[in-house]
Amino acid sequence: RQRTFAGRKSVAEIEEDVDSLFGDATQLVTSGVDEKKSAAVAGTAASSHFDGTAEKNEPVPEPWKFWEKGMRCNVIWDDEQSYPAEVKAIDEKKAQVYFLQYGLNDTVEVDVSRILPFQPASRDQLAAGTPVWAIWCDDGIMYKAEVRQVLYGDCVVNFTEFETEVQVDFKDLILRAPDPEGEAQKAKPFKSKVERRPQIRCGSHSIQGYIRGDSTKVNQDCRIELFSIPSLPSASLFGVLDGHGPKGHKISQEVSKRISEMIGKQKQRLLRSPRKHLSCLIDDVVAHLRSVQTAIQSGIARGTNAELNAFNSGTTAVMTLKLRDRLYTANVGDSRGILCRLSSSAMSDSKHGPKSEMKTSSTVQVCGLNLEVVALSKDHKPDDPKEKKRITKAGGEVRVLPGPNQPPRVFGGAGAGRFGLAVSRSIGDFALHPYVIADPDFTEYKISENDLFAVWASDGIWEHMGNEEVARMIVESAALKKKWRPRCCS
C-alpha cells in the first residue's frame, strides 16, 4: 500500500507479486511433501545424501505405516467418489475410518488401498461460487458450503444448510461436486451392505407420584430431548427435571423451555468451555426466576409469570451435553444420570470433576454380558457430609421430621416457617437460600465403543431402584423383545 501511494507500483502489480511469491512457496512445499509421500507409498528404496550418493538397501516403511491414528485422509467409497475421513485404527490390510462429512458420520472398515492422502483445496482452485465441504468450528465435521470470497490465507464461505458465513482456512476445505439441478440434498454414498450405526434413539415416560387419599396430585416431571442443537447440529442435550412445591410443575417446565432455547445461542462459549456454558445457562435461569419472583412480590407480575412463584417451589435438573466424543453432565438436586457399557471399557475413560468422592461405577452380569454401570452425576442430599457441612456453616439446619420413612430435610430461612426440603440443591426455593443453592456439579465422560446406553431419571426411580437394577431391567427387556443387541457382541 505504501509503494502504491509513492507511485512506484499499482495495486494489481503488487497483488501479482504476492501471488507469485505464494505460488513459489506452495510449489516448494507441495513438491517436497509429494516426494516424501510417493517414496513411502511406492516403496522407493533410494535415499539421497548430501554428497549425492544413494543407499539402495535401506529399508522403507510399508505404505500402511504412513498412516497414524487421528490423521485426515480421503477414502474412495463404493461409488468411486472421494470422501473426507479420519483414521481411527489401521493395519496392513484394513483400516477403521470415521467419515467427517455431515450426514455420513460413522466409523466403517475399508481396505488400506482405498485410503488416499487428505487433499485440501488450494487457493487457485477456489473462486466465488465454488462448492466445497468445510469444517465448521471445532466439531471436526464437514458441512456443505459455497465460497463467497477468496482471501490470501483463507476464504469466506456460506454454509448452505444454515445460511451462515464463516471465514475458514484453506486446510479445512475440500472441493465437492456441485449439486444436480433441482436436487438440494445429494444422495448418501453408502451401500446397503454396509451396517450403519443407528442414529441416536431416545424414549421417555413419566407418571405423577402417589399420595394416599389425594388423587389430584400434578405430575411435576419434565424432560429435555434435543437430538440436535440448532447452531451445532452434531451436539445433543438430554435431561430430566423434577419439580416440587405448589408451583413445581410450572418451574420445571419454564427451566426446560429456557435451557432448550438458550443452549445454542452462545456457540463459541459452548465449544470453548462446555462446563462454563452449562453453568451460565443455569445462572441465567435462576436470575430470570428471581426477577419474576420480585415482580410477584411487588404485585406487578402478569400472565404466565404470575404462575412462576419460586419462593417455596423449585426443580431439580440433571442434563448431559453430548459434544464430539464427550458427555458433559450438569446436576442440581437428586435426579440422576447413569451410563451402561461393556465392562472391558477402561475406567480411565471417565473423567469426573475435581475432588469428587462419588462411586463412579459398579458391575452387573445380564444376558451373558458383563456390564459396567457408570454414574454420570451425584445426588445432592441434605445428609451428605459435604452438603450438611455447607448448610450448617451458612446457618441452616438438617433434621428428620417425626414419622416413618421421613427423609432428612433442609430447614431455615426467613419466612420459610416449617418448610423443609429433601434436597440440598435446587433451581428456585428462594425461601431456603443460601442453604439450598443452584450451583451444579459436573462430570465429564469420554465416549468409547463399548458404551451402550444412558438413563436420566428423577428420584421417583432411584429411591426404589439401584443403578444396576435399572440397567438390568433395560437390557433384559430389550433382549426379550429382540429389538436391540450390542453391536460389539455380534
mmCIF file of C-alpha atoms in Angstrom, residues 226 234 277 306 359 364 368 396:
data_model
loop_
_atom_site.group_PDB
_atom_site.id
_atom_site.type_symbol
_atom_site.label_atom_id
_atom_site.label_comp_id
_atom_site.label_asym_id
_atom_site.label_seq_id
_atom_site.Cartn_x
_atom_site.Cartn_y
_atom_site.Cartn_z
ATOM 1 C CA LEU A 226 -32.594 -32.128 21.894
ATOM 2 C CA SER A 234 -23.576 -32.586 15.825
ATOM 3 C CA HIS A 277 -21.686 -22.810 29.214
ATOM 4 C CA ALA A 306 -47.623 -14.795 37.775
ATOM 5 C CA LYS A 359 -18.688 -44.168 43.355
ATOM 6 C CA VAL A 364 -23.566 -56.431 36.734
ATOM 7 C CA GLY A 368 -24.416 -63.293 29.363
ATOM 8 C CA GLY A 396 -29.259 -23.684 58.088
#
